[in-house]
Each structure stands twice: as structure tokens, then as C-alpha cells.
Amino acid sequence: MLNQIKKGSKIEIVVSILSLLILLNYFVMFISYNSYIIKTIFSVYILTILFFLIYKPLNFFHLKITLIALMVIVLGNPTYAWDAWAIWLFHAKRILLEQSIIAQLDEYALWSHNDYPVIAPAFATSFATLIGGWNNIFPKFAFLLMFFPPLILTIKIFNVRYNLLFLIFALFILNLQLVSGLVDGLVAIYFTFSSYLIYEIFISKQNSFYNLFIAFCFFIILSLLKNEGIVMIIILFLILGAINISKEKILQNYKKIVFLLFSIVPIITWKIICINYNVKNIIINSSIFNFNFFINNIVDYNSIGLIFKFFILDTKFILSIIFILVAFKLTKNKNNFYFSLSIGIAYLFSLVIIFLIVPYDLAWTLETTASRVIMSITLLFTFFGLLQIYKKKSL
Amino acid sequence: MKSILKNKLNLFLFFLLTINILYIKNISYFKLEILKNSFNKDWIPVYSIYRHEVIESKYLLDKNRIKKFNLSKKIIGPGSSYCCKSTEAVEESDKYTFFRIITYNYPSKFDLKSKYFLFYKNEETSKECEKIDEGKYLKLLKC
């Protein structure tokens, strides 16, 4: 039966199963912490990955080798990154030991950003449940496993040569984010592939059920990874709205958009629970809702200059801009170029606004976060640049 | 595999990919010892935690079966419980030891009301405090 299914569909099925299992794991934990069900879900996830690695017709040797190599590197690396041990793995440890996904929603260790969504820590917890204990090293492995669905999807998007190119670029951009136990790399890759799927469904008009379903899963995962993910999802919906308005067909594809809108239900639920437990975001200080504070910060040209200085000094970001411009010059693919550019600019704009209103020392905030958050746009531009060239070549 | 080996350009790209992976391995803190112990639940994460005091705090608390502990003002550091709002604040407060002790010792919880205090070994303490245990870097007192 497997032989009768096309290669592209097989990949879509594998990606759908993996994405669904990540979500299932989260929702099962949300309902009740049942270790047998959690172990079963994680085992199925591992078996699906093994199937992908072993199944010969999905013959992308280099991707499989890369993923195996990254697994070894992850397991041989200490957990030294501040956010990895102080936020993500600490949340995972708390879920495991308290056997509750809302373990962090108390007054304890407020500096660990207790309001952050927990899909990645929950996945690490499941891995620890399967292993039957905890240490500082192996839970990071679960974060790497969460990279698999979008990376496997690239097999369907590109041929071998372009897949190799994409992997080289992705490893160059994501770098240590793949192995350090941080979730910023996950945010970047899910953002890029959510944007790609939106492009395929709404602009290239690829009416595949799997595309829509994977987009739906990716949206949920992205919004539950980090607060930045929520902003990204809002941007993607705004872009969808803008596409419809520009075509003067406001109700075009409304069924698909409504279906995708349901993807924000889990993050809204999480935020409502946070409010109920009186867990606040320590970055969004109440003073930002003060009109004078907001206006004074927004029109602070020195701060805006400093923010752009940090962005411009990011070599990878600049290279990605040059790359997408060169790709556009070569291919003249306006749809692809303007779509990715509008998403990138919208996110860049929202980043500037966020940096301007955080109640911390701006230079320090930028030093510690600028390169991590700009990475999402860098990967987005690089991916869409490569996609433009690939589509032109394969015509 | 064949599609890579057949084509020189693909082979070159595969070579670049391998270099990229090796680069990630080299710039990370990869160690074979960590890999060997990656699933060992009793292994002390000496490469993850660079302050010996943090590792010793767990040893002292576990040995004396203390589930709620307090820390000296010197360990907690100046400023609020949040870290931090500026570069100066980071340098001044040195919250690493404080936060790392909390995360590493969980489910033993830091509690300001607890009578069991961890102090640096060279710290002056009140005469009312009774020494329970001590290690190379820390001492455990009941105050």
C-alpha cells in the first residue's frame, strides 16, 4: 500500500503525524498527566522518526545524516545557555516533578518567566517520562526532535541539491540554537515554514488537505513556543487579510482562514489560565500602557538608531537581505518576494516597537536578544530567496 | 546517496554540509564524557554548572534531607529577585549562583521562611546559628 502513495504524500503524512503527536502530547498533558499515554505518544513519535530514517524510498541521505549528527552533538553538549537552564529546562523539570503542565503557574521563581507557553518544555518532560528520570543533558534532545517536522518537509519542497543548500544555510543561521536547549531556533524554523505553507495555500493555490492541516499544526506549535510566536501568527493573519483586500475579494478562502483561526485557541487558553493564576509577563511592564511613556519611547530617535545599529551589525541578517534581493533580481518572482518581504518587514517593525517599550536598559536588551530574534527574519529571507531560485530553475 | 555521489556539485555541497556540522560541534562545548553520561541520571553535570558551590549545595541539601532551604544574603546578591535590567546590574548582582542553586536543587525549594541556611564557607554568621554540615565551599546552618 505504501508503494502506491506518492513520495510527496508520504512526506506530508510523516510531517502531519509528527506535528500531530507534538500537539497531542501537549493536550494530553493539559487534560491530565497520564504517564502511560505520554510514554505511548512519545514512543510513536520516535518510531515515526525511525521509519523516516530507515524507509528507503524517502531517500534523503544527507538530511538523515545531518539529523543523526545533530542528535549526537546535542547529547554531548552541556546545558550552559542561561535561558535553557533557567527557563525551558526548569519549566520541563517542574512539569515532570509536579506532574502538571501548569506547575510553573505559582509564585515560585518568578524570574523564570512563568507566563511563557510550555509546548517545548512539555515535550522535554515527555522524553524524561519515557526515560524515567531527569538529568541536565538529555531533555534538550526533545527540543531537537521538534525540529524534525519542518526539516522533513523540506524534502517535499526542494530537490536534493537545493535541499543540501537549504541545510547548509539553515545550519549556518541556526548554528548553536540547534543544540543549546533554547527555543529561538524552533521559533525561527516554524515561522519560516508556516509562512511557506501560507504562501503555498493562498498564493500558489496548492489546494492540498495536508498543506492546510500541517499549516494549522505549525501555527499552534509556533504560538505555543514563545510569546514571539503569537506576534508572528498575528502578522501572518494580517498578511492574509491584506492579500484578500488587495484582490478586492475580502471573503476569498474564508473557510481556510476560519479553520486556521482556530489555531490560536490553545494560546488564548494558556493566557487565560495565566491571568486566572495571576501570573504576569514581567517584561510588559504596566507603564507601557501609560500614554506618555509609550509616546516618549516610540519617538526616541536615539533608541531607534541603536536598535537598527544592532540589526545592521548582524552579518547573517544583512547577508540574507542581499541574498533575497539577488534572488529577486534573477527570478523576478514578485509574489514570492513581496510576500516574504512584507512578513519580514512587519515582524521587524513589531520587534522595534517591542524593544522600544521594554522597561529594561535598551543596550543590554539588544546585546542579549537582538541576534536571537532577528534570526527568524534571516531564515525567512534565506528560505524564500532559495525558493525563488529553485522554482525558476525547475520551470 | 547515489544522487549525491553521482554529481560533483552535490558532492561538494555535501562536503560543505559536513564542514558545517563539524563547525557546530567545534564551537559548542561538545565532550565525549557528556555524551557517555547523557542518560545517566546520577551523573553530576560538572560541565553545565561552572560554580562548584551550586553542585555542593545539592549534595548538602540531599544529604541532610532538606526540602525547603534559605540562602545567605551574599548568595542571593543585591537587588531584586529579578535579573536584570542592565549590564551593570548583571555584573553587580551575580545572580548566577542564586538562580542556579534554585533550578538545580528543585524539587527542594528556596523559601525565605526556612530555618536551614546555606552560607559561603568564609561568610560570617550569627552565633545563634547552629552548624549542621559543611563542604568545601558552603556550610549548612540552622538559624
Coordinates of C-alpha atoms in Angstrom, one line a residue:
Chain A
M1 CA 0.0 0.0 0.0
L2 CA 2.9 2.3 0.8
N3 CA 4.3 1.9 -2.7
Q4 CA 1.1 3.3 -4.2
I5 CA 1.4 6.6 -2.3
K6 CA 3.4 9.3 -4.0
K7 CA 6.7 10.4 -2.3
G8 CA 5.4 13.9 -1.7
S9 CA 2.3 12.5 0.1
K10 CA 4.4 10.1 2.2
I11 CA 6.4 13.1 3.4
E12 CA 3.3 15.1 4.1
I13 CA 1.9 12.1 6.1
V14 CA 5.1 11.8 8.1
V15 CA 5.2 15.5 8.9
S16 CA 1.4 15.5 9.7
I17 CA 1.9 12.6 12.1
L18 CA 4.9 14.2 13.8
S19 CA 3.2 17.6 14.2
L20 CA 0.0 16.0 15.5
L21 CA 2.0 14.0 18.1
I22 CA 3.7 17.1 19.4
L23 CA 0.2 18.7 19.8
L24 CA -1.3 15.5 21.2
N25 CA 1.4 15.3 23.8
Y26 CA 0.7 18.9 24.9
F27 CA -3.1 18.4 25.0
V28 CA -2.9 15.1 26.9
M29 CA -0.7 16.8 29.5
F30 CA -3.2 19.6 29.6
I31 CA -6.1 17.3 30.4
S32 CA -4.2 15.1 32.9
Y33 CA -0.7 13.9 33.4
N34 CA -1.0 10.3 32.5
S35 CA 2.5 8.8 32.2
Y36 CA 1.3 5.8 30.2
I37 CA -0.3 7.8 27.5
I38 CA 2.6 10.3 27.4
K39 CA 5.1 7.4 27.0
T40 CA 3.0 5.9 24.2
I41 CA 2.8 9.2 22.3
F42 CA 6.5 9.9 22.6
S43 CA 7.3 6.3 21.6
V44 CA 5.1 6.7 18.5
Y45 CA 7.0 9.9 17.7
I46 CA 10.4 8.1 18.0
L47 CA 9.1 5.2 15.9
T48 CA 7.8 7.6 13.2
I49 CA 11.3 9.3 13.1
L50 CA 12.9 5.8 12.9
F51 CA 10.6 5.0 10.0
F52 CA 11.7 8.2 8.2
L53 CA 15.4 7.4 8.8
I54 CA 15.1 3.7 7.7
Y55 CA 12.5 3.9 4.9
K56 CA 14.4 3.7 1.7
P57 CA 12.1 5.5 -0.7
L58 CA 12.4 8.6 1.3
N59 CA 16.0 8.7 0.2
F60 CA 17.5 11.9 1.5
F61 CA 20.7 10.6 2.9
H62 CA 22.2 14.0 3.7
L63 CA 19.2 15.1 5.8
K64 CA 19.2 11.9 7.7
I65 CA 23.0 12.1 8.4
T66 CA 22.6 15.7 9.5
L67 CA 19.8 14.9 11.9
I68 CA 21.8 11.9 13.4
A69 CA 24.9 14.1 13.7
L70 CA 22.9 16.8 15.5
M71 CA 21.5 14.2 17.9
V72 CA 25.0 13.2 18.9
I73 CA 26.1 16.8 19.3
V74 CA 23.1 17.7 21.4
L75 CA 23.7 14.7 23.8
G76 CA 27.4 15.6 24.1
N77 CA 26.8 19.2 25.0
P78 CA 26.4 20.7 28.5
T79 CA 23.4 22.9 29.3
Y80 CA 25.1 26.2 29.8
A81 CA 22.9 28.8 28.0
W82 CA 21.1 30.9 30.6
D83 CA 17.6 30.7 29.2
A84 CA 18.0 26.9 28.6
W85 CA 18.6 26.0 32.2
A86 CA 16.7 29.0 33.9
I87 CA 13.6 28.9 31.7
W88 CA 13.0 26.0 29.4
L89 CA 14.5 23.0 31.2
F90 CA 13.5 24.4 34.5
H91 CA 9.9 24.5 33.4
A92 CA 10.2 21.0 32.0
K93 CA 11.7 19.8 35.3
R94 CA 8.8 21.4 37.2
I95 CA 6.2 19.8 35.0
L96 CA 7.9 16.4 35.4
L97 CA 8.2 16.5 39.2
E98 CA 4.9 18.1 39.9
Q99 CA 3.2 16.0 37.2
S100 CA 1.3 19.1 36.0
I101 CA 1.6 21.2 32.9
I102 CA 0.7 24.3 35.0
A103 CA 3.3 23.6 37.6
Q104 CA 5.0 26.9 36.9
L105 CA 1.9 29.0 37.4
D106 CA 2.7 29.7 41.1
E107 CA 4.6 32.4 42.8
Y108 CA 7.9 30.4 42.8
A109 CA 11.0 31.6 40.8
L110 CA 9.2 34.4 39.1
W111 CA 12.4 35.3 37.2
S112 CA 12.0 32.1 35.1
H113 CA 9.2 33.8 33.1
N114 CA 6.4 31.7 34.4
D115 CA 3.9 33.0 31.8
Y116 CA 5.8 31.5 28.9
P117 CA 3.9 28.8 27.0
V118 CA 5.1 25.3 27.6
I119 CA 4.8 23.2 24.4
A120 CA 8.6 22.7 24.2
P121 CA 9.1 22.0 28.0
A122 CA 6.1 19.6 27.9
F123 CA 7.8 17.7 25.0
A124 CA 11.1 17.5 27.0
T125 CA 9.1 16.3 30.0
S126 CA 7.6 13.5 27.9
F127 CA 11.0 12.4 26.9
A128 CA 12.1 12.4 30.5
T129 CA 9.0 10.4 31.4
L130 CA 9.9 7.9 28.8
I131 CA 13.5 7.6 30.0
G132 CA 12.2 7.5 33.6
G133 CA 14.1 10.3 35.3
W134 CA 15.9 13.6 34.9
N135 CA 19.3 15.0 34.2
N136 CA 20.7 18.2 32.8
I137 CA 21.6 16.9 29.4
F138 CA 19.1 14.6 27.6
P139 CA 15.9 16.7 27.9
K140 CA 17.5 19.1 25.4
F141 CA 17.3 16.2 22.9
A142 CA 13.5 16.6 22.8
F143 CA 13.9 20.2 21.5
L144 CA 16.0 18.9 18.6
L145 CA 13.3 16.3 17.8
M146 CA 10.8 19.2 17.5
F147 CA 12.9 20.5 14.5
F148 CA 12.1 17.3 12.6
P149 CA 8.7 18.1 11.1
P150 CA 9.7 21.3 9.3
L151 CA 13.1 19.8 8.3
I152 CA 11.5 16.7 6.8
L153 CA 9.0 18.9 4.9
T154 CA 12.0 20.4 3.0
I155 CA 12.3 17.1 1.2
K156 CA 9.0 17.8 -0.5
I157 CA 9.8 21.4 -1.2
F158 CA 13.3 21.0 -2.8
N159 CA 15.3 18.5 -4.8
V160 CA 18.5 17.0 -3.4
R161 CA 20.8 19.9 -4.5
Y162 CA 18.6 22.6 -3.2
N163 CA 17.9 20.6 0.0
L164 CA 21.6 20.4 0.6
L165 CA 21.8 24.2 0.0
F166 CA 18.9 24.8 2.4
L167 CA 20.5 22.7 5.1
I168 CA 23.9 24.4 4.7
F169 CA 22.1 27.8 5.1
A170 CA 19.9 26.6 8.0
L171 CA 22.9 25.2 9.9
F172 CA 24.8 28.4 9.3
I173 CA 22.0 30.6 10.6
L174 CA 20.6 28.4 13.4
N175 CA 24.0 27.2 14.5
L176 CA 24.2 26.6 18.2
Q177 CA 20.4 27.2 18.6
L178 CA 20.0 23.6 17.3
V179 CA 21.9 22.1 20.2
S180 CA 21.9 24.5 23.2
G181 CA 18.4 23.9 24.6
L182 CA 17.0 27.2 23.6
V183 CA 13.7 27.5 21.6
D184 CA 14.6 30.5 19.4
G185 CA 15.8 28.2 16.6
L186 CA 12.4 26.4 16.8
V187 CA 10.6 29.7 16.6
A188 CA 12.6 30.7 13.5
I189 CA 12.0 27.4 11.7
Y190 CA 8.3 27.1 12.5
F191 CA 7.8 30.8 11.5
T192 CA 9.6 30.2 8.1
F193 CA 7.6 27.1 7.3
S194 CA 4.3 28.5 8.5
S195 CA 4.9 31.4 6.1
Y196 CA 5.8 29.0 3.3
L197 CA 2.6 27.0 3.8
I198 CA 0.5 30.2 3.8
Y199 CA 2.3 31.1 0.6
E200 CA 1.5 27.7 -1.0
I201 CA -2.1 27.6 0.1
F202 CA -3.2 31.2 -0.5
I203 CA -0.8 32.5 -3.2
S204 CA 0.4 29.4 -5.2
K205 CA -3.1 27.9 -4.7
Q206 CA -1.9 24.5 -3.8
N207 CA -5.1 23.0 -2.5
S208 CA -3.8 20.1 -0.6
F209 CA -5.5 19.0 2.6
Y210 CA -2.2 18.1 4.1
N211 CA -0.7 21.6 3.5
L212 CA -3.7 23.1 5.3
F213 CA -3.5 20.6 8.1
I214 CA 0.3 21.0 8.6
A215 CA -0.1 24.8 8.5
F216 CA -2.7 24.5 11.2
C217 CA -0.4 22.3 13.4
F218 CA 2.6 24.6 12.8
F219 CA 0.5 27.7 13.7
I220 CA -0.4 26.1 17.1
I221 CA 3.2 24.9 17.7
L222 CA 4.6 28.3 16.8
S223 CA 2.2 30.2 19.1
L224 CA 2.9 27.9 22.0
L225 CA 6.7 28.0 21.7
K226 CA 7.3 31.6 22.8
N227 CA 5.5 34.9 23.1
E228 CA 7.2 36.0 19.8
G229 CA 5.3 33.2 18.1
I230 CA 2.0 34.9 18.9
V231 CA 3.1 38.1 17.2
M232 CA 4.2 36.0 14.2
I233 CA 0.8 34.3 13.9
I234 CA -0.9 37.7 14.1
I235 CA 1.3 39.0 11.3
L236 CA 0.5 36.0 9.1
F237 CA -3.2 36.6 9.6
L238 CA -2.8 40.3 8.9
I239 CA -1.0 39.4 5.7
L240 CA -3.8 37.0 4.7
G241 CA -6.3 39.8 5.3
A242 CA -4.1 42.2 3.2
I243 CA -3.9 39.7 0.3
N244 CA -7.7 39.5 0.3
I245 CA -8.2 43.2 0.5
S246 CA -5.7 43.8 -2.3
K247 CA -7.6 41.4 -4.5
E248 CA -10.8 43.1 -3.5
K249 CA -12.2 39.7 -2.5
I250 CA -12.5 40.0 1.3
L251 CA -14.3 36.7 1.7
Q252 CA -11.9 34.7 -0.5
N253 CA -10.7 31.5 1.1
Y254 CA -12.7 32.4 4.2
K255 CA -13.2 28.7 5.2
K256 CA -9.5 28.1 5.2
I257 CA -8.8 31.3 7.2
V258 CA -11.5 30.5 9.7
F259 CA -10.1 26.9 10.1
L260 CA -6.6 28.4 10.7
L261 CA -8.0 30.9 13.1
F262 CA -8.9 28.0 15.4
S263 CA -5.1 27.5 15.8
I264 CA -5.0 30.5 18.2
V265 CA -7.4 28.8 20.7
P266 CA -4.7 26.9 22.6
I267 CA -2.5 30.0 23.2
I268 CA -5.6 32.1 24.2
T269 CA -6.5 29.3 26.7
W270 CA -2.9 29.4 28.1
K271 CA -3.0 33.1 28.5
I272 CA -6.4 33.0 30.2
I273 CA -5.1 30.4 32.7
C274 CA -2.1 32.6 33.3
I275 CA -4.4 35.5 34.1
N276 CA -6.5 33.3 36.4
Y277 CA -3.4 32.3 38.3
N278 CA -2.3 36.0 38.4
V279 CA 0.9 35.2 36.5
K280 CA 2.0 38.3 34.6
N281 CA 4.6 38.9 31.9
I282 CA 7.5 40.6 33.7
I283 CA 8.7 42.3 30.6
I284 CA 5.5 44.0 29.7
N285 CA 5.6 46.5 32.5
S286 CA 2.3 48.2 33.3
S287 CA 3.9 51.5 32.5
I288 CA 3.8 50.7 28.8
F289 CA 0.0 51.3 28.9
N290 CA 0.8 54.8 30.1
F291 CA 0.3 57.0 27.1
N292 CA 3.1 59.4 27.9
F293 CA 5.6 56.6 28.4
F294 CA 4.6 55.0 25.2
I295 CA 4.8 58.1 23.1
N296 CA 8.1 59.2 24.7
N297 CA 9.7 55.8 24.0
I298 CA 8.3 55.5 20.5
V299 CA 9.7 58.8 19.3
D300 CA 13.1 58.3 20.9
Y301 CA 15.3 58.5 17.8
N302 CA 18.4 57.6 19.7
S303 CA 16.9 54.3 20.7
I304 CA 15.6 53.6 17.2
G305 CA 19.1 54.3 15.9
L306 CA 20.6 51.9 18.4
I307 CA 18.1 49.2 17.5
F308 CA 18.9 49.4 13.8
K309 CA 22.6 49.5 14.5
F310 CA 22.3 46.2 16.3
F311 CA 20.3 44.7 13.4
I312 CA 22.6 46.1 10.7
L313 CA 25.6 44.7 12.6
D314 CA 24.2 41.2 12.3
T315 CA 26.1 39.8 9.4
K316 CA 23.8 36.9 8.7
F317 CA 20.8 39.2 8.6
I318 CA 22.5 41.5 6.1
L319 CA 23.6 38.5 4.0
S320 CA 20.0 37.2 3.9
I321 CA 18.7 40.6 2.7
I322 CA 21.4 40.6 -0.1
F323 CA 20.5 37.0 -0.9
I324 CA 16.8 37.6 -1.3
L325 CA 17.4 40.8 -3.4
V326 CA 19.8 38.9 -5.7
A327 CA 17.3 36.1 -5.9
F328 CA 14.5 38.6 -6.9
K329 CA 16.8 40.2 -9.4
L330 CA 17.5 36.8 -11.0
T331 CA 13.9 35.4 -10.9
K332 CA 11.6 38.4 -10.9
N333 CA 9.2 36.3 -8.8
K334 CA 7.1 39.2 -7.4
N335 CA 4.6 37.1 -5.5
N336 CA 7.3 35.3 -3.5
F337 CA 9.5 38.4 -3.0
Y338 CA 6.7 40.8 -1.8
F339 CA 5.1 38.1 0.3
S340 CA 8.3 37.3 2.3
L341 CA 9.4 40.9 2.4
S342 CA 6.1 42.1 3.8
I343 CA 6.2 39.4 6.5
G344 CA 9.8 40.2 7.3
I345 CA 9.2 44.0 7.5
A346 CA 6.1 43.5 9.6
Y347 CA 8.0 41.4 12.1
L348 CA 10.9 43.8 12.1
F349 CA 8.6 46.6 12.8
S350 CA 7.0 44.8 15.7
L351 CA 10.5 43.9 17.1
V352 CA 11.4 47.6 17.0
I353 CA 8.2 48.5 18.9
I354 CA 8.8 45.8 21.5
F355 CA 12.4 46.9 22.0
L356 CA 11.3 50.5 22.5
I357 CA 8.7 49.7 25.1
V358 CA 10.6 47.1 27.3
P359 CA 11.3 48.7 30.6
Y360 CA 14.9 47.5 30.6
D361 CA 18.2 49.1 29.6
L362 CA 18.0 49.0 25.8
A363 CA 21.6 48.4 25.1
W364 CA 21.6 45.4 27.4
T365 CA 18.3 44.0 26.0
L366 CA 19.7 44.3 22.5
E367 CA 23.0 42.7 23.4
T368 CA 21.3 39.7 24.9
T369 CA 18.4 39.2 22.4
A370 CA 18.9 41.0 19.1
S371 CA 20.8 38.3 17.3
R372 CA 18.3 35.6 18.6
V373 CA 15.2 37.4 17.5
I374 CA 16.5 38.6 14.2
M375 CA 17.4 35.0 13.3
S376 CA 13.7 34.3 12.4
I377 CA 13.7 37.0 9.6
T378 CA 17.2 35.9 8.5
L379 CA 16.0 32.3 8.0
L380 CA 12.7 33.5 6.4
F381 CA 14.5 35.7 3.8
T382 CA 17.1 33.0 3.1
F383 CA 14.4 30.3 2.6
F384 CA 12.3 32.4 0.3
G385 CA 15.3 33.6 -1.7
L386 CA 16.3 29.9 -2.2
L387 CA 12.7 29.0 -3.1
Q388 CA 12.6 31.7 -5.7
I389 CA 15.7 30.4 -7.4
Y390 CA 14.6 26.8 -7.2
K391 CA 11.1 27.5 -8.7
K392 CA 12.7 29.4 -11.5
K393 CA 15.2 26.6 -12.2
S394 CA 12.6 23.9 -12.1
L395 CA 10.2 25.6 -14.5
Chain B
M1 CA 23.2 8.6 -1.5
K2 CA 23.6 7.9 -5.2
S3 CA 22.2 11.3 -6.2
I4 CA 25.0 12.9 -4.1
L5 CA 27.8 10.7 -5.3
K6 CA 26.9 10.9 -9.0
N7 CA 27.1 14.7 -9.2
K8 CA 30.2 16.7 -8.4
L9 CA 28.4 19.8 -7.3
N10 CA 26.1 17.8 -5.0
L11 CA 29.2 16.1 -3.6
F12 CA 30.8 19.5 -3.0
L13 CA 27.6 20.7 -1.2
F14 CA 27.6 17.6 0.9
F15 CA 31.2 18.3 1.8
L16 CA 30.2 21.9 2.8
L17 CA 27.3 20.5 4.9
T18 CA 29.8 18.1 6.7
I19 CA 32.1 21.1 7.4
N20 CA 29.1 23.0 8.8
I21 CA 28.2 20.1 11.2
L22 CA 31.8 19.8 12.3
Y23 CA 31.9 23.6 12.8
I24 CA 28.8 23.4 15.1
K25 CA 30.4 20.6 17.0
N26 CA 33.6 22.5 17.4
I27 CA 32.1 25.8 18.6
S28 CA 29.9 24.0 21.0
Y29 CA 31.2 22.6 24.2
F30 CA 30.9 19.0 23.0
K31 CA 32.6 16.4 25.1
L32 CA 32.6 12.7 24.8
E33 CA 32.3 12.3 28.6
I34 CA 29.0 14.2 28.5
L35 CA 27.8 12.0 25.6
K36 CA 28.6 8.9 27.5
N37 CA 26.7 10.1 30.6
S38 CA 23.9 11.9 28.7
F39 CA 21.3 9.4 30.0
N40 CA 23.0 8.8 33.4
K41 CA 20.6 10.3 36.0
D42 CA 23.2 10.2 38.7
W43 CA 25.9 12.0 36.8
I44 CA 26.9 15.4 38.2
P45 CA 26.7 18.0 35.4
V46 CA 30.1 19.5 36.0
Y47 CA 30.3 20.9 32.5
S48 CA 26.9 22.5 32.7
I49 CA 27.3 24.2 36.0
Y50 CA 30.5 26.2 36.4
R51 CA 30.2 27.1 40.0
H52 CA 31.2 24.3 42.4
E53 CA 29.1 25.9 45.1
V54 CA 25.9 25.0 43.1
I55 CA 26.8 21.4 42.9
E56 CA 27.8 21.3 46.5
S57 CA 24.5 22.9 47.6
K58 CA 22.6 19.8 46.2
Y59 CA 25.0 17.5 48.0
L60 CA 24.4 19.2 51.3
L61 CA 20.7 19.5 51.0
D62 CA 20.2 16.0 49.8
K63 CA 22.5 14.5 52.4
N64 CA 20.5 16.3 55.2
R65 CA 17.1 15.7 53.5
I66 CA 16.2 19.3 53.5
K67 CA 13.2 20.1 51.3
K68 CA 13.0 23.9 51.9
F69 CA 16.1 26.0 52.2
N70 CA 17.1 29.6 52.6
L71 CA 20.2 31.3 51.3
S72 CA 22.6 33.9 52.8
K73 CA 22.3 37.5 51.5
K74 CA 25.7 37.1 49.9
I75 CA 24.5 34.2 47.8
I76 CA 21.2 35.9 46.9
G77 CA 23.1 39.1 45.9
P78 CA 22.0 42.7 45.9
G79 CA 18.9 43.9 44.1
S80 CA 15.5 42.3 43.5
S81 CA 14.8 38.7 42.7
Y82 CA 14.7 39.5 39.0
C83 CA 17.7 39.6 36.9
C84 CA 18.5 42.1 35.5
K85 CA 17.7 45.4 33.8
S86 CA 21.1 46.5 32.7
T87 CA 24.7 45.2 32.0
E88 CA 25.8 46.9 35.3
A89 CA 23.0 45.1 37.2
V90 CA 24.2 41.8 35.8
E91 CA 27.8 42.4 36.8
E92 CA 26.8 43.8 40.2
S93 CA 24.2 41.2 41.3
D94 CA 25.9 38.0 40.0
K95 CA 22.6 36.1 40.1
Y96 CA 24.1 33.0 38.5
T97 CA 24.8 31.2 41.8
F98 CA 21.4 32.1 43.3
F99 CA 19.3 31.1 40.3
R100 CA 21.4 28.1 39.5
I101 CA 21.0 26.8 43.1
I102 CA 17.2 27.2 42.8
T103 CA 16.9 25.4 39.4
Y104 CA 19.5 22.6 40.2
N105 CA 18.0 21.8 43.6
Y106 CA 14.4 21.6 42.5
P107 CA 12.1 20.0 43.9
S108 CA 13.9 21.2 47.1
K109 CA 12.6 24.8 47.2
F110 CA 14.1 28.1 48.2
D111 CA 11.9 29.5 51.0
L112 CA 12.6 32.8 52.8
K113 CA 10.9 31.3 55.9
S114 CA 13.1 28.2 56.1
K115 CA 15.4 27.9 59.0
Y116 CA 18.0 26.0 57.0
F117 CA 20.5 28.4 55.5
L118 CA 23.3 27.9 53.0
F119 CA 26.2 30.2 53.5
Y120 CA 29.5 30.6 51.8
K121 CA 32.1 28.9 53.9
N122 CA 34.1 32.1 54.6
E123 CA 31.0 34.1 55.5
E124 CA 30.5 35.5 59.0
T125 CA 27.3 34.1 60.6
S126 CA 25.3 34.8 63.7
K127 CA 26.3 32.9 66.9
E128 CA 22.6 31.9 67.2
C129 CA 23.0 29.7 64.1
E130 CA 23.9 26.0 64.6
K131 CA 26.2 24.4 62.0
I132 CA 24.6 21.2 60.6
D133 CA 27.0 20.4 57.8
E134 CA 29.7 21.9 55.7
G135 CA 31.5 21.2 52.4
K136 CA 34.4 22.7 50.6
Y137 CA 32.6 25.9 49.5
L138 CA 29.4 26.1 51.6
K139 CA 28.1 25.4 55.0
L140 CA 24.6 24.5 56.1
L141 CA 23.3 26.2 59.2
K142 CA 20.0 26.2 61.2
C143 CA 19.2 29.7 62.2

